[in-house]
XYZ file of C-alpha atoms in Angstrom:
679
model
C -5.209 47.506 -6.766
C -8.367 46.996 -4.891
C -9.340 43.351 -3.915
C -13.053 42.493 -2.709
C -13.203 41.314 0.942
C -16.080 38.853 1.895
C -18.259 41.480 3.386
C -18.128 43.271 0.000
C -15.679 46.229 0.840
C -12.399 46.640 -0.670
C -8.796 45.791 0.451
C -5.925 47.836 -0.907
C -3.061 45.644 -1.937
C 0.349 46.863 -2.857
C 3.077 45.028 -4.767
C 5.977 44.885 -2.075
C 7.974 41.854 -3.502
C 11.076 44.060 -4.180
C 10.996 45.393 -0.717
C 10.264 42.046 0.927
C 13.205 40.563 -1.032
C 15.802 42.910 0.832
C 13.907 42.890 4.257
C 15.355 40.889 7.168
C 12.937 38.166 8.040
C 11.129 38.301 11.386
C 11.127 34.727 12.424
C 8.455 34.760 15.058
C 6.527 31.337 14.597
C 3.049 31.003 13.414
C 1.000 28.582 15.631
C 0.645 25.085 14.040
C -3.108 24.715 13.008
C -3.235 21.222 14.203
C -1.838 21.963 17.379
C -4.237 24.710 18.199
C -7.219 22.451 17.150
C -5.911 19.797 19.469
C -6.398 22.260 22.442
C -9.905 22.018 22.180
C -10.491 18.294 22.925
C -12.594 18.867 26.118
C -14.200 21.970 24.937
C -18.029 22.512 24.772
C -18.811 26.084 24.341
C -17.110 28.206 21.776
C -16.638 32.040 21.082
C -15.098 33.121 17.776
C -13.749 36.676 17.673
C -12.380 38.601 14.594
C -10.567 41.843 15.218
C -11.422 44.793 12.829
C -8.397 45.937 10.665
C -5.940 44.052 12.984
C -2.732 45.113 11.091
C -3.862 48.742 10.683
C -3.776 48.879 14.677
C 0.214 48.341 14.672
C 2.151 51.717 13.383
C 5.093 51.723 11.121
C 8.201 52.535 12.962
C 8.705 56.381 12.927
C 10.976 57.786 9.807
C 10.392 54.418 8.203
C 6.962 55.077 6.524
C 8.793 55.977 3.290
C 9.480 52.148 2.703
C 5.748 51.395 2.207
C 5.517 54.115 -0.389
C 3.323 53.747 -3.483
C 1.767 55.915 -6.407
C -1.447 56.020 -8.173
C -3.173 58.350 -10.494
C -3.980 60.707 -7.753
C -0.612 60.833 -5.978
C 2.109 59.533 -3.824
C 1.141 57.912 -0.791
C 2.861 56.219 2.491
C 1.375 53.966 4.898
C 1.628 55.026 8.646
C 0.199 52.007 10.033
C 1.241 48.140 9.047
C -0.117 47.357 5.549
C -1.181 43.780 4.133
C 1.851 42.480 1.800
C 4.892 43.316 3.910
C 6.900 39.976 4.571
C 6.982 40.551 8.353
C 3.439 41.534 8.861
C 1.909 38.107 9.803
C 4.870 37.337 12.409
C 4.596 40.969 13.779
C 1.031 40.595 14.359
C 0.988 37.431 16.124
C 3.741 38.498 18.397
C 1.380 41.298 19.216
C -1.728 39.011 19.911
C 0.502 36.462 21.894
C 1.568 39.132 24.217
C -1.961 40.575 24.639
C -3.248 37.223 25.351
C -0.266 35.636 26.897
C -1.777 34.977 30.440
C -4.547 32.843 29.079
C -3.203 31.169 25.938
C -3.914 27.531 25.474
C -5.879 27.636 28.758
C -9.227 28.817 27.519
C -8.307 31.064 24.381
C -6.196 30.425 21.285
C -5.124 32.834 18.547
C -4.146 32.815 14.957
C -3.267 36.087 13.648
C -6.578 38.043 13.900
C -8.929 34.894 14.591
C -9.572 34.318 18.469
C -11.316 31.533 19.804
C -12.307 31.113 23.408
C -13.394 27.655 24.517
C -14.778 26.265 27.681
C -16.354 22.954 29.238
C -19.296 24.860 30.733
C -21.397 27.813 30.063
C -20.731 29.479 33.302
C -16.954 29.055 32.922
C -17.339 30.429 29.444
C -19.029 33.580 30.340
C -16.117 34.379 32.487
C -13.663 33.462 29.864
C -15.100 35.631 27.108
C -15.044 38.629 29.481
C -11.514 37.945 30.446
C -10.331 37.965 26.729
C -12.364 41.128 25.934
C -11.063 43.066 28.726
C -7.472 42.199 27.522
C -8.394 43.084 24.020
C -9.663 46.672 25.349
C -6.824 47.232 27.352
C -4.581 47.496 24.098
C -7.194 48.948 22.171
C -7.913 46.127 20.063
C -11.547 46.462 18.444
C -13.731 43.574 17.010
C -16.152 43.231 14.026
C -19.409 42.423 15.839
C -20.675 40.903 12.561
C -18.185 38.430 12.365
C -18.085 37.376 15.899
C -20.086 34.420 17.173
C -20.807 34.272 20.866
C -21.689 31.039 23.249
C -22.002 28.662 20.378
C -21.668 24.772 20.544
C -20.292 25.115 16.788
C -18.371 27.893 15.269
C -16.335 28.469 12.140
C -12.710 28.718 12.969
C -9.486 28.821 10.468
C -11.571 27.196 7.840
C -12.849 24.172 9.992
C -16.117 23.986 11.805
C -15.217 23.272 15.478
C -17.738 21.758 17.835
C -18.238 19.564 20.792
C -18.399 16.332 18.156
C -15.158 17.380 16.902
C -13.796 19.002 13.528
C -15.244 19.316 10.133
C -14.596 21.026 6.965
C -16.550 24.293 6.603
C -19.515 24.497 4.299
C -18.023 27.423 2.198
C -15.169 24.932 1.344
C -17.128 22.080 0.479
C -19.410 24.201 -1.671
C -16.328 25.502 -3.650
C -15.056 21.929 -4.064
C -18.503 20.927 -5.278
C -18.659 23.576 -7.912
C -14.978 23.074 -8.982
C -15.005 22.535 -12.827
C -12.945 19.625 -14.435
C -9.273 20.979 -14.928
C -7.987 21.605 -18.411
C -4.549 22.609 -17.827
C -1.701 21.956 -15.762
C -2.255 25.179 -13.648
C -5.814 24.354 -13.042
C -4.863 20.941 -11.561
C -2.195 22.453 -9.623
C -4.941 25.038 -8.168
C -7.226 22.130 -7.341
C -4.580 19.999 -5.763
C -3.525 23.105 -3.827
C -6.789 23.794 -2.542
C -7.306 20.474 -1.403
C -4.190 20.020 0.206
C -5.117 22.298 3.173
C -7.999 19.491 3.727
C -6.037 16.489 2.956
C -6.220 15.241 6.466
C -10.097 14.576 5.886
C -9.699 12.798 2.732
C -8.452 9.116 2.963
C -5.957 8.023 0.720
C -5.652 11.567 -0.607
C -2.038 10.762 -1.772
C -2.927 7.552 -3.764
C -6.203 8.975 -5.237
C -4.201 11.987 -6.578
C -1.547 10.161 -8.541
C -3.248 10.202 -11.727
C -3.352 13.841 -11.410
C -0.033 14.703 -9.994
C 1.367 12.937 -12.863
C 0.018 15.468 -15.151
C 1.680 18.249 -13.452
C 5.103 16.625 -14.377
C 7.156 18.780 -16.670
C 8.076 15.511 -18.945
C 4.446 14.555 -18.942
C 2.375 16.167 -21.929
C -1.131 17.241 -20.646
C -3.801 14.527 -21.758
C -6.678 14.119 -19.556
C -7.522 10.562 -19.271
C -10.056 8.323 -17.552
C -7.935 7.592 -14.761
C -7.529 11.328 -14.298
C -11.083 12.041 -14.384
C -11.956 9.459 -12.026
C -9.268 10.466 -9.540
C -10.750 13.975 -9.727
C -14.129 12.983 -9.007
C -13.226 10.761 -6.469
C -11.313 13.293 -4.552
C -14.380 15.860 -5.032
C -16.992 12.987 -3.499
C -14.587 12.395 -0.649
C -14.343 16.299 0.050
C -18.216 16.913 -0.515
C -18.777 13.979 2.405
C -15.891 14.349 4.526
C -15.811 12.828 8.098
C -16.311 14.311 11.360
C -12.896 13.813 13.119
C -12.809 13.778 17.012
C -10.055 15.811 18.682
C -7.072 14.068 20.095
C -6.887 13.822 23.870
C -3.731 13.153 25.767
C -3.595 10.486 28.079
C -6.391 8.312 26.253
C -5.779 5.005 24.445
C -4.749 5.783 20.958
C -4.393 3.415 17.651
C -2.679 3.621 14.459
C -4.056 1.530 11.434
C -1.537 1.602 8.626
C -0.972 0.167 5.326
C 0.932 0.500 1.910
C 0.236 -0.144 -1.506
C 2.595 -0.042 -4.544
C 2.504 3.683 -4.873
C 1.790 5.067 -1.675
C 1.321 4.728 2.103
C -1.656 5.762 4.625
C -2.855 5.625 8.106
C -5.790 6.253 10.308
C -5.329 7.485 13.852
C -8.387 6.710 16.191
C -8.924 7.555 19.841
C -11.585 5.765 22.317
C -14.502 8.066 22.951
C -17.354 7.047 25.152
C -16.600 3.273 24.362
C -16.105 3.732 20.758
C -13.370 4.183 18.614
C -13.224 7.355 16.668
C -10.876 8.722 13.715
C -8.921 11.967 14.725
C -6.745 12.096 11.649
C -5.878 10.730 8.133
C -2.469 10.542 6.685
C -1.198 9.444 3.330
C 1.724 10.090 1.086
C 3.284 8.892 -2.235
C 6.426 6.602 -1.978
C 9.623 8.364 -3.379
C 11.271 6.547 -6.436
C 13.797 4.184 -4.329
C 10.966 3.702 -1.603
C 8.512 2.297 -4.595
C 11.326 -0.498 -5.107
C 10.927 -1.660 -1.493
C 9.477 -5.134 -1.130
C 6.163 -5.410 0.608
C 7.439 -5.989 3.839
C 9.506 -2.827 3.859
C 6.751 -0.792 2.469
C 4.532 -1.892 5.271
C 6.976 -0.947 7.943
C 7.603 2.322 6.312
C 3.971 3.069 6.691
C 4.339 2.533 10.531
C 7.484 4.437 10.702
C 5.960 7.437 8.779
C 2.730 7.464 10.879
C 4.508 7.490 13.971
C 6.882 10.656 12.674
C 3.682 12.349 11.390
C 1.773 11.819 14.798
C 4.811 11.917 17.033
C 2.991 14.249 19.531
C -0.058 11.760 19.720
C 2.194 8.966 20.141
C 4.031 10.641 22.882
C 1.108 11.946 24.998
C -1.472 8.845 24.674
C -1.674 6.216 27.489
C -1.236 3.320 25.260
C -0.736 2.913 21.461
C -1.537 -0.008 19.401
C -0.613 -0.237 15.731
C -2.688 -2.263 13.579
C -1.265 -3.848 10.237
C -2.591 -6.397 7.784
C 1.033 -7.650 7.239
C 1.568 -10.417 9.513
C 5.317 -10.669 9.600
C 5.524 -7.123 11.352
C 4.347 -8.308 14.599
C 7.562 -9.770 15.659
C 9.564 -7.165 13.982
C 10.677 -5.485 17.360
C 12.265 -8.897 18.244
C 13.700 -9.799 14.918
C 17.433 -10.417 15.103
C 18.351 -10.073 11.383
C 17.751 -6.744 10.040
C 19.108 -4.927 6.774
C 20.884 -1.396 7.169
C 17.450 0.238 6.422
C 15.419 -1.834 8.997
C 18.240 -1.284 11.788
C 17.482 2.644 11.090
C 13.850 2.156 11.547
C 14.189 0.069 14.493
C 16.351 2.547 16.241
C 13.586 5.163 15.547
C 10.804 2.673 16.877
C 12.639 2.225 20.109
C 11.722 5.802 20.934
C 8.210 5.068 21.204
C 6.128 2.425 23.343
C 3.584 0.595 21.505
C 2.328 -2.933 20.434
C 1.815 -4.162 16.917
C -1.225 -6.161 16.174
C -2.069 -8.274 12.993
C -5.283 -7.617 11.359
C -6.378 -9.028 8.125
C -6.935 -6.477 5.324
C -10.658 -6.640 5.216
C -10.757 -5.755 8.984
C -8.248 -3.028 8.783
C -10.611 -1.097 6.469
C -9.700 2.503 6.808
C -5.989 2.022 6.029
C -6.533 -0.941 3.380
C -8.107 1.248 1.124
C -4.679 1.962 -0.578
C -5.388 0.493 -3.987
C -6.077 -2.761 -2.342
C -7.416 -4.989 -5.167
C -9.715 -7.597 -4.432
C -8.304 -9.974 -7.232
C -5.293 -10.341 -4.742
C -7.263 -11.133 -1.778
C -7.343 -14.598 0.088
C -8.483 -17.099 -2.509
C -11.137 -18.952 -0.262
C -12.435 -15.458 0.962
C -13.097 -14.158 -2.698
C -14.451 -17.416 -3.745
C -16.620 -17.947 -0.765
C -17.983 -14.104 -0.942
C -18.740 -14.475 -4.814
C -20.922 -17.778 -3.930
C -22.809 -16.141 -1.323
C -23.656 -13.173 -3.486
C -24.682 -15.915 -6.228
C -26.818 -17.864 -3.950
C -28.547 -14.700 -2.556
C -30.060 -13.879 -5.974
C -30.844 -17.487 -6.732
C -29.055 -17.806 -9.983
C -27.292 -21.036 -8.868
C -30.480 -22.623 -7.429
C -30.939 -24.109 -3.995
C -27.602 -25.123 -2.289
C -26.878 -26.695 1.254
C -23.150 -26.086 1.394
C -20.683 -23.981 -0.529
C -19.449 -27.002 -1.766
C -22.429 -28.076 -3.296
C -22.808 -25.712 -6.286
C -24.621 -26.902 -9.435
C -23.385 -25.664 -12.656
C -25.642 -25.718 -15.733
C -23.795 -26.829 -18.942
C -20.892 -24.718 -19.564
C -22.474 -21.867 -17.718
C -20.002 -20.534 -14.935
C -21.869 -17.597 -13.673
C -20.074 -14.444 -14.086
C -19.569 -13.807 -10.536
C -17.435 -16.855 -10.177
C -15.325 -16.701 -13.204
C -12.533 -14.404 -11.660
C -12.570 -16.380 -8.439
C -12.006 -19.652 -10.463
C -9.345 -17.833 -12.313
C -7.542 -16.647 -9.063
C -7.686 -20.065 -7.617
C -5.763 -21.890 -10.352
C -3.305 -18.773 -10.619
C -2.784 -17.695 -7.003
C -2.859 -20.929 -4.974
C 0.435 -22.347 -3.641
C -0.228 -25.705 -5.408
C -0.263 -24.025 -8.817
C 2.376 -21.294 -8.032
C 1.529 -18.300 -10.356
C 1.630 -19.944 -13.806
C 1.736 -18.022 -17.014
C -1.505 -17.728 -19.167
C -1.366 -20.675 -21.252
C -0.557 -23.036 -18.206
C -3.397 -21.287 -16.151
C -5.762 -21.808 -18.860
C -4.914 -25.380 -19.180
C -5.357 -26.013 -15.213
C -8.891 -24.150 -15.608
C -10.076 -26.250 -18.634
C -9.573 -29.525 -16.689
C -12.763 -28.514 -14.685
C -14.450 -25.610 -16.222
C -15.357 -23.714 -19.495
C -16.592 -20.103 -20.106
C -16.872 -17.621 -22.879
C -13.951 -15.224 -22.853
C -11.328 -17.272 -20.737
C -8.393 -16.159 -22.517
C -8.936 -12.488 -22.208
C -9.906 -12.789 -18.831
C -6.890 -14.890 -18.030
C -4.793 -12.751 -19.688
C -6.229 -9.410 -17.956
C -5.979 -10.993 -14.446
C -2.206 -12.127 -14.852
C -1.034 -9.223 -16.388
C -2.283 -7.173 -13.262
C -0.871 -9.626 -10.794
C 1.417 -7.847 -8.547
C 3.125 -10.773 -7.239
C 4.182 -11.838 -10.861
C 5.171 -8.480 -11.995
C 7.358 -8.055 -9.023
C 8.868 -11.547 -8.757
C 9.083 -12.669 -12.445
C 11.720 -11.341 -14.775
C 11.471 -11.207 -18.696
C 13.515 -14.188 -20.253
C 16.527 -13.158 -22.322
C 16.603 -13.106 -26.052
C 18.778 -16.141 -27.603
C 22.745 -15.540 -27.115
C 23.880 -16.063 -30.657
C 23.807 -19.241 -32.630
C 23.496 -22.481 -30.566
C 23.732 -26.222 -31.849
C 20.525 -27.996 -30.628
C 20.994 -30.893 -28.102
C 20.142 -34.463 -29.375
C 16.260 -35.082 -28.713
C 15.460 -37.560 -26.055
C 13.576 -40.522 -26.924
C 12.073 -42.109 -23.447
C 11.383 -40.883 -20.118
C 14.069 -40.135 -17.704
C 16.950 -41.393 -20.391
C 18.409 -38.059 -20.574
C 18.377 -35.834 -17.666
C 19.992 -32.335 -16.755
C 21.067 -31.107 -13.664
C 22.023 -28.015 -12.134
C 22.626 -25.974 -8.494
C 20.854 -23.017 -7.275
C 23.153 -21.422 -4.452
C 23.552 -18.600 -2.465
C 20.508 -19.128 -0.372
C 19.859 -18.311 3.351
C 20.241 -21.438 5.468
C 16.826 -23.156 5.722
C 16.094 -26.170 7.951
C 14.410 -29.433 7.089
C 11.524 -29.326 9.722
C 11.547 -33.235 9.839
C 15.405 -33.778 10.309
C 16.251 -30.030 11.414
C 19.352 -30.378 8.772
C 20.378 -26.874 7.335
C 20.583 -26.664 3.739
C 21.875 -23.423 1.555
C 21.485 -24.784 -2.069
C 19.138 -26.619 -4.219
C 19.658 -29.466 -6.680
C 17.372 -29.264 -9.602
C 17.097 -32.446 -12.032
C 15.172 -32.444 -15.293
C 13.903 -34.883 -17.311
C 14.577 -33.900 -20.681
C 11.652 -36.082 -22.163
C 8.679 -35.428 -19.993
C 10.151 -32.201 -18.418
C 9.423 -33.499 -14.914
C 11.604 -31.841 -12.200
C 13.150 -32.797 -8.821
C 13.953 -30.153 -6.428
C 16.458 -31.446 -3.962
C 17.781 -29.438 -0.845
C 21.539 -29.410 -1.155
C 24.578 -27.905 1.124
C 27.761 -25.948 -0.681
C 29.853 -28.232 1.376
C 28.693 -31.484 -0.065
C 30.993 -33.515 -2.061
C 30.685 -35.655 -5.308
C 30.298 -38.630 -2.964
C 27.120 -36.790 -1.484
C 25.999 -35.729 -4.714
C 26.140 -39.640 -5.882
C 24.136 -40.732 -3.007
C 21.397 -38.459 -3.663
C 21.208 -38.973 -7.257
C 20.999 -42.849 -6.523
C 18.318 -42.285 -4.091
C 16.128 -39.697 -5.642
C 16.577 -40.558 -9.357
C 18.104 -43.793 -10.177
C 15.880 -45.626 -7.415
C 12.723 -44.567 -8.942
C 13.639 -43.906 -12.787
C 17.015 -46.301 -13.505
C 20.226 -45.312 -14.852
C 20.071 -42.200 -17.187
C 21.829 -42.486 -20.643
C 23.226 -38.944 -20.430
C 23.431 -35.952 -18.027
C 23.519 -32.495 -19.220
C 25.303 -30.022 -16.493
C 27.665 -27.088 -16.224
C 31.089 -27.256 -15.131
C 30.577 -27.041 -11.580
C 33.630 -28.500 -9.757
C 31.451 -31.415 -8.558
C 30.359 -32.340 -12.208
C 34.052 -32.330 -13.243
C 35.425 -34.310 -10.345
C 37.546 -37.199 -10.803
C 34.994 -39.099 -8.669
C 32.086 -38.045 -10.732
C 33.639 -38.895 -14.093
C 34.944 -42.155 -13.059
C 31.415 -42.780 -11.674
C 29.262 -41.991 -14.738
C 31.646 -43.918 -16.992
C 31.314 -47.124 -14.567
C 27.462 -46.966 -14.913
C 27.496 -46.111 -18.549
C 26.013 -42.653 -18.578
C 27.312 -40.214 -21.044
C 28.428 -36.673 -19.642
C 27.403 -33.764 -21.457
C 29.117 -30.410 -20.184
C 27.676 -27.089 -21.131
C 29.968 -24.486 -22.775
C 32.181 -22.692 -20.483
C 30.631 -19.379 -19.065
C 27.583 -20.162 -21.063
C 24.972 -21.665 -19.025
C 22.119 -21.008 -21.395
C 23.300 -24.254 -23.205
C 20.974 -26.108 -20.767
C 18.040 -23.753 -21.469
C 15.451 -26.118 -19.968
C 17.191 -26.336 -16.501
C 17.748 -22.569 -16.697
C 13.883 -21.710 -17.190
C 13.064 -24.305 -14.589
C 15.251 -22.421 -12.281
C 13.734 -19.136 -12.976
C 10.109 -20.690 -12.365
C 11.197 -22.243 -9.093
C 13.021 -18.930 -7.773
C 9.526 -16.931 -8.832
C 7.468 -19.181 -6.831
C 9.763 -19.095 -3.638
C 10.092 -15.372 -3.903
C 6.216 -14.983 -3.831
C 5.527 -17.578 -0.994
C 8.771 -17.507 1.440
C 8.561 -15.831 4.655
C 10.268 -12.529 5.095
C 13.400 -13.855 6.818
C 13.617 -16.394 3.765
C 14.170 -19.344 6.098
C 11.353 -21.652 5.249
C 12.050 -22.364 1.370
C 13.248 -26.139 2.209
C 9.520 -26.870 3.367
C 8.231 -25.225 0.141
C 10.298 -27.154 -2.385
C 7.868 -30.057 -2.337
C 4.822 -27.708 -3.335
C 7.050 -25.785 -5.632
C 7.893 -29.074 -7.513
C 4.463 -30.157 -7.714
C 3.344 -26.717 -9.024
C 5.960 -26.745 -11.639
C 5.077 -30.455 -12.618
C 1.495 -29.706 -12.878
C 2.109 -26.872 -15.461
C 1.371 -27.436 -19.114
C 4.657 -27.698 -21.000
C 4.289 -25.991 -24.338
C 6.994 -28.245 -25.961
C 5.111 -31.432 -25.169
C 1.583 -30.206 -24.747
C 1.177 -32.126 -21.664
C 2.138 -31.568 -18.013
C 5.196 -33.385 -16.543
C 3.278 -35.030 -14.099
C 0.712 -36.194 -16.709
C 3.418 -37.204 -19.230
C 5.059 -39.404 -16.488
C 1.770 -40.910 -14.891
C -0.870 -40.897 -17.308
C -3.080 -38.890 -15.307
C -3.406 -35.458 -13.479
C -2.512 -35.360 -9.841
C -5.190 -35.409 -7.141
C -4.847 -31.966 -5.595
C -6.762 -30.101 -2.835
C -8.973 -27.338 -4.379
C -10.948 -25.237 -2.403
C -14.861 -24.771 -2.716
C -15.262 -25.133 -6.396
C -16.058 -28.683 -7.702
C -15.766 -29.650 -11.214
C -18.440 -29.107 -13.829
C -17.602 -32.692 -14.950
C -19.378 -33.957 -11.769
C -22.566 -32.411 -12.696
C -24.397 -35.537 -13.721
C -23.258 -37.378 -10.513
C -24.447 -34.783 -8.444
C -27.758 -34.376 -9.777
C -27.834 -38.229 -9.580
C -27.204 -38.066 -5.904
C -29.580 -35.161 -5.375
C -32.230 -37.192 -6.955
C -31.596 -40.456 -5.064
C -32.128 -38.304 -1.932
C -35.433 -36.971 -2.933
C -36.775 -40.492 -3.675
C -35.683 -41.942 -0.372
């Protein structure tokens, strides 16, 4: 069949698939396009050459013409020169062109099949370089297409790119094709669209992350259903392709930096280099996480982003004068000196050891290029979000005149729309609150604020909270029929106790004592909790001293204690002690810790809190316990309708909350402002 060329002529194409299947493959390598492009870093003047019927300049080996035979209605034909469609044709032609230009390759000329580019730093040198290349082509009887050649240009089209002194861009032809691309209606059309963009994905920041809704539709086990998310991804990719950046070309021996980042589903990076005192991007890179990689914790995902970028840009990393890697994950700064590593991190550490670089922490808002990987504003720092929202409201005057961010005037229950999400975030994400659930978050907010649709907005925010999804687990269904425990009648008369064990050693910053367990004590009446650092080697005597100091000294002797059958709770010393002070011991059913459901739930809440706020080495949990305890005791209890702190003290605790004052202080604020005006 005949296929039209760009110039309107026809090209004869023959189906040689059967012949190609039994042909011994020529493994002569084709050049890497990125490596060819990087040869142009210092070039200012270009000439692009295109050979006329390049394949047809190579003869078929004598006696082998019959292998190219084909027939048509006009008869039987055999090629005497190399046709298109043969599996070894590209390798054979590349070997020829390399031999023709070998003396000059990568000095002032590069070639990819029949596309040849001559490049120079000055016009005078360029004239001589072009003459040299033309003489070499003439010597081997290789002819050019004058209409497709461009001589002595500052910008030329080469291999689908626009190459110039300023760098590399996508060609206008490709941009127009993408601009006119219709919305896909089938899986095949999605595959065609993604395949076309894949060639230019290096120009599209976060390509892999953006394309996830589209790639999901190409799976065999997913029925094709065009969704709003897929439509947004399609339009975002089109827009990014229509307005691509201009990449500078990598220069060996110059400083280089990578900006890396990871989201829940993908990783990405931006490579930049210093040109004329400014940092310019030279390439983007992104890819989806594999199934197992999606389950990595945040630290390992961010570290994998660094490893992947180093592997992808290995040539750049090895040939630059200085490499700096910027990340928005602070714990990675000291990774190269960390002594405690898991097996995966050990493998990565060995790979990173091959390179010389330094890691620099930069907040996400400053790590702009890489941080666009699905970064949700609602998980950013609380103070940053609130301050930004307030500044935005103040600019349009909706809050009236204010002198400081802390002096905000709310009118009635009208919390501005711009501040509602910031308020929700502060009362959910702040360590002093510890990521409570929907009901408890609403109770915290209602102490100071009211606004329409609060429940829907709080529910939406919490169901999207990445930390809650990763660190909190669904509670189990009831385990058979259980007999209810006797209800307590007064504070701290009936308590429950349990241990959380198997923790990494953490030292008390005040005493430097190391702990590896937590003793949890719960007042069954008010639900107040005490989180006490503990050690696995403590005896029942140690336990008795702790209970006397932390519980009895403040609340008196309890009437009963519920616990599991830990060896300390069943020891002779502990049994004798409880009998002596008149405390009834209630042990849970063997191998059934759910008997004490209150303590089990408290333990889950505490563990979730620590998982969210603990450092990567998990060695600072002792210093977090007081805040975790306060966060739990300040959460609304569904069984009592009060917070444990309020049930014990008759008031809410005074806590440091940033930026946003209570609506209930409105009248006093107005009064103080009026007094200032009258003086």
